[in-house]
Structures are given as C-alpha cells and as structure tokens.
Tab-separated table of C-alpha atoms in Angstrom:
chain	number	residue	atom	x	y	z
A	1	MET	CA	44.248	53.129	24.272
A	2	THR	CA	45.412	50.120	22.421
A	3	GLU	CA	44.206	48.468	19.130
A	4	SER	CA	44.602	44.868	17.953
A	5	ASP	CA	43.653	42.850	15.031
A	6	GLN	CA	41.254	40.147	15.854
A	7	ARG	CA	39.688	37.344	13.864
A	8	ARG	CA	36.129	37.371	13.961
A	9	ALA	CA	33.193	35.346	12.220
A	10	LEU	CA	31.936	37.277	8.821
A	11	MET	CA	28.455	37.144	10.578
A	12	MET	CA	27.486	35.856	13.938
A	13	PRO	CA	24.573	33.671	14.557
A	14	GLN	CA	22.486	36.742	16.051
A	15	GLU	CA	23.326	38.936	13.060
A	16	LEU	CA	21.835	35.916	10.627
A	17	ILE	CA	18.817	35.772	12.953
A	18	GLN	CA	18.242	39.616	12.676
A	19	MET	CA	18.978	39.625	9.081
A	20	PRO	CA	15.699	41.411	6.942
A	21	THR	CA	13.469	39.323	5.434
A	22	ASP	CA	14.163	40.431	2.032
A	23	ARG	CA	17.958	39.697	2.263
A	24	LEU	CA	19.837	36.261	1.527
A	25	ILE	CA	23.057	34.521	1.664
A	26	VAL	CA	23.618	32.018	-1.158
A	27	LEU	CA	26.068	29.270	-0.672
A	28	ARG	CA	27.871	27.430	-3.495
A	29	ALA	CA	30.512	24.585	-3.261
A	30	GLY	CA	33.867	26.130	-4.301
A	31	MET	CA	32.813	29.788	-4.189
A	32	PRO	CA	32.392	32.879	-1.315
A	33	PRO	CA	29.074	33.246	0.191
A	34	VAL	CA	27.178	36.023	-1.557
A	35	ARG	CA	24.523	38.401	0.126
A	36	GLY	CA	21.913	39.350	-2.033
A	37	ARG	CA	18.178	40.783	-2.126
A	38	LYS	CA	15.382	38.236	-2.306
A	39	ILE	CA	12.880	38.915	-5.326
A	40	ALA	CA	9.209	39.267	-4.622
A	41	TYR	CA	8.011	37.721	-7.906
A	42	TRP	CA	4.644	39.427	-8.028
A	43	ARG	CA	6.624	42.915	-7.575
A	44	GLU	CA	9.035	42.466	-10.612
A	45	ARG	CA	7.301	42.597	-14.001
A	46	ALA	CA	9.903	40.264	-15.659
A	47	PHE	CA	8.469	37.577	-12.973
A	48	ALA	CA	4.867	38.755	-12.873
A	49	LYS	CA	4.364	37.700	-16.396
A	50	ARG	CA	5.127	34.171	-15.806
A	51	VAL	CA	2.528	33.496	-12.940
A	52	ALA	CA	0.166	31.199	-14.301
A	53	PRO	CA	-3.451	30.619	-12.730
A	54	PRO	CA	-3.691	27.622	-10.372
A	55	PRO	CA	-4.753	24.212	-12.369
A	56	GLN	CA	-7.867	23.030	-12.570
A	57	ILE	CA	-8.501	19.740	-10.672
A	58	PRO	CA	-10.992	17.681	-12.073
A	59	VAL	CA	-13.772	16.622	-9.607
A	60	ARG	CA	-14.112	12.925	-9.080
A	61	ALA	CA	-17.209	11.249	-7.990
A	62	VAL	CA	-17.085	10.070	-4.323
A	63	VAL	CA	-17.487	5.966	-4.245
A	64	PRO	CA	-18.086	4.560	-1.192
A	65	ASP	CA	-15.971	1.616	0.039
A	66	PRO	CA	-17.977	-1.346	0.151
A	67	PRO	CA	-18.803	-2.818	3.347
A	68	PRO	CA	-16.485	-5.242	4.970
A	69	GLU	CA	-16.702	-8.767	4.543
A	70	ALA	CA	-17.789	-10.775	7.640
A	71	PRO	CA	-14.461	-12.735	8.973
A	72	VAL	CA	-14.373	-16.368	8.025
A	73	ASP	CA	-13.884	-18.758	10.603
A	74	PRO	CA	-11.110	-21.071	8.880
A	75	LEU	CA	-12.654	-24.231	11.145
A	76	THR	CA	-16.170	-23.833	9.725
A	77	LEU	CA	-16.830	-25.925	6.694
A	78	GLN	CA	-19.223	-23.892	4.204
A	79	LEU	CA	-20.649	-26.490	1.778
A	80	GLY	CA	-20.903	-25.500	-1.621
A	81	PRO	CA	-24.120	-26.412	-3.894
A	82	LEU	CA	-23.744	-30.096	-5.051
A	83	ALA	CA	-26.115	-32.233	-6.877
A	84	ILE	CA	-28.035	-34.504	-4.523
A	85	ALA	CA	-26.384	-37.835	-6.196
A	86	GLU	CA	-23.049	-36.414	-5.204
A	87	VAL	CA	-23.984	-35.561	-1.882
A	88	GLU	CA	-25.313	-39.121	-1.220
A	89	ARG	CA	-22.202	-40.390	-2.540
A	90	LEU	CA	-20.122	-38.527	0.357
A	91	ALA	CA	-21.873	-40.419	2.825
A	92	PRO	CA	-23.253	-38.587	6.177
A	93	LEU	CA	-20.982	-36.020	7.942
A	94	PRO	CA	-18.728	-37.389	10.418
A	95	PRO	CA	-20.185	-37.884	13.690
A	96	MET	CA	-18.883	-35.429	16.482
A	97	GLY	CA	-16.140	-36.421	18.056
A	98	ALA	CA	-14.599	-38.544	15.259
A	99	SER	CA	-11.077	-38.988	14.594
A	100	ALA	CA	-8.880	-36.203	12.880
A	101	GLU	CA	-8.181	-39.062	10.006
A	102	ALA	CA	-12.190	-39.489	9.452
A	103	VAL	CA	-12.774	-35.879	9.214
A	104	GLU	CA	-9.819	-35.504	6.798
A	105	ALA	CA	-11.065	-38.408	4.640
A	106	TRP	CA	-14.646	-36.792	4.567
A	107	VAL	CA	-13.113	-33.313	3.360
A	108	ASP	CA	-10.783	-35.151	1.016
A	109	ARG	CA	-14.068	-36.500	-0.538
A	110	TYR	CA	-16.202	-33.465	-0.469
A	111	VAL	CA	-13.135	-31.164	-2.263
A	112	ASP	CA	-12.704	-33.990	-4.539
A	113	ALA	CA	-16.432	-33.959	-5.596
A	114	MET	CA	-16.505	-30.065	-5.708
A	115	ASP	CA	-13.894	-30.435	-8.582
A	116	GLN	CA	-16.060	-32.914	-10.289
A	117	PRO	CA	-18.668	-31.242	-12.619
A	118	PRO	CA	-22.319	-32.064	-11.894
A	119	SER	CA	-23.819	-34.943	-13.445
A	120	GLY	CA	-24.419	-34.082	-17.041
A	121	ALA	CA	-22.127	-30.953	-17.125
A	122	VAL	CA	-18.971	-30.412	-19.249
A	123	ALA	CA	-15.767	-30.142	-17.062
A	124	GLY	CA	-14.037	-26.677	-17.591
A	125	PRO	CA	-10.491	-25.956	-18.172
A	126	ARG	CA	-8.356	-26.331	-14.815
A	127	THR	CA	-6.264	-23.491	-13.676
A	128	SER	CA	-2.703	-23.321	-12.866
A	129	ARG	CA	-3.699	-22.747	-9.257
A	130	ASP	CA	-5.313	-26.136	-8.841
A	131	PRO	CA	-3.833	-28.997	-10.639
A	132	PRO	CA	-5.623	-32.177	-10.858
A	133	SER	CA	-2.899	-34.153	-8.610
A	134	MET	CA	-3.430	-31.493	-5.460
A	135	THR	CA	-5.652	-33.011	-2.472
A	136	ALA	CA	-7.592	-31.203	-0.229
A	137	ARG	CA	-5.012	-31.194	2.494
A	138	SER	CA	-2.380	-29.774	0.209
A	139	ARG	CA	-5.027	-26.989	-0.898
A	140	LEU	CA	-5.449	-26.342	2.849
A	141	GLU	CA	-1.636	-26.018	3.338
A	142	GLU	CA	-1.492	-23.814	0.242
A	143	ALA	CA	-4.349	-21.567	1.484
A	144	ASP	CA	-2.339	-21.076	4.895
A	145	ARG	CA	0.928	-20.602	3.460
A	146	ALA	CA	-0.910	-17.713	1.213
A	147	GLN	CA	-2.456	-16.090	4.379
A	148	GLY	CA	1.183	-16.552	6.199
A	149	VAL	CA	-0.387	-18.770	8.857
C-alpha cells in the first residue's frame, strides 16, 4: 500500500451544504476562517434578557382616495364666469371654420378679459407665474411645456 500527501480543500462544497444548522463559518478579511456555533438567543440567558416586545404601531384611519378627475380635453375651451359687459366686449364666438388667426385673436381677448377684474372690483396682486406681459398664446405654450407636450 502506498501513501501520498495531496492538497485538499478545507471543506468541500457538499460538506458546507451538509453542515449542521447550529454551526457557522466566520470569514473576515486578513484572518483565517473560524468555525463556530450559532447562538440561539432565546436559549441563552444573557441574550434572553435583551428581547423586547415588538413595537406598537399606531392605527391610522383609512382615508379613501378622492375620485379621479375627468380628463380635460385641451381643445375644449371652458368659459369662466364673466360679467355680461365683459362677454359683450368680446364679441360672439368665432364661426365654425374660422381661420386660426381669428380664433387666436378671440382667445387672446377672452384670456385678457379673464385677467381683468369685473366692473367695480379691485384687482388682486399678480403672481409670478402670470406676468402682465404674458399673452394667451405664451400661456398655452407654457402650459404645454409644463405637461411635457
């Protein structure tokens, strides 16, 4: 019978798989592996004292989501409340088939009239989002940019 020294892995893969569940191997950089025993905290008196009850989670009232808003068609103009004098100043809506320029002019007049306070009302402060020099077309372009259109 002949004997020879051969190199062998410290533990083969099947030995790692068959390792008992209460054993472990600690790997740390710069140090050799260490075999050890897992601690069951509920069996060890020193660790059992540290066990705390689970935290109490406050119960929050369930608030239902608001119903979704109906989608707004960007091509539909929804007229806001204007005084009768303001509406008369705008002239009637452009006829069907009117040129783009005629429709745009009417929209500009409408939006500008919306910016004007009703007769006898005091104008409120303007917001930085709506400077006085902004036209209806630039407002629409700004809204399209904000929506990513």
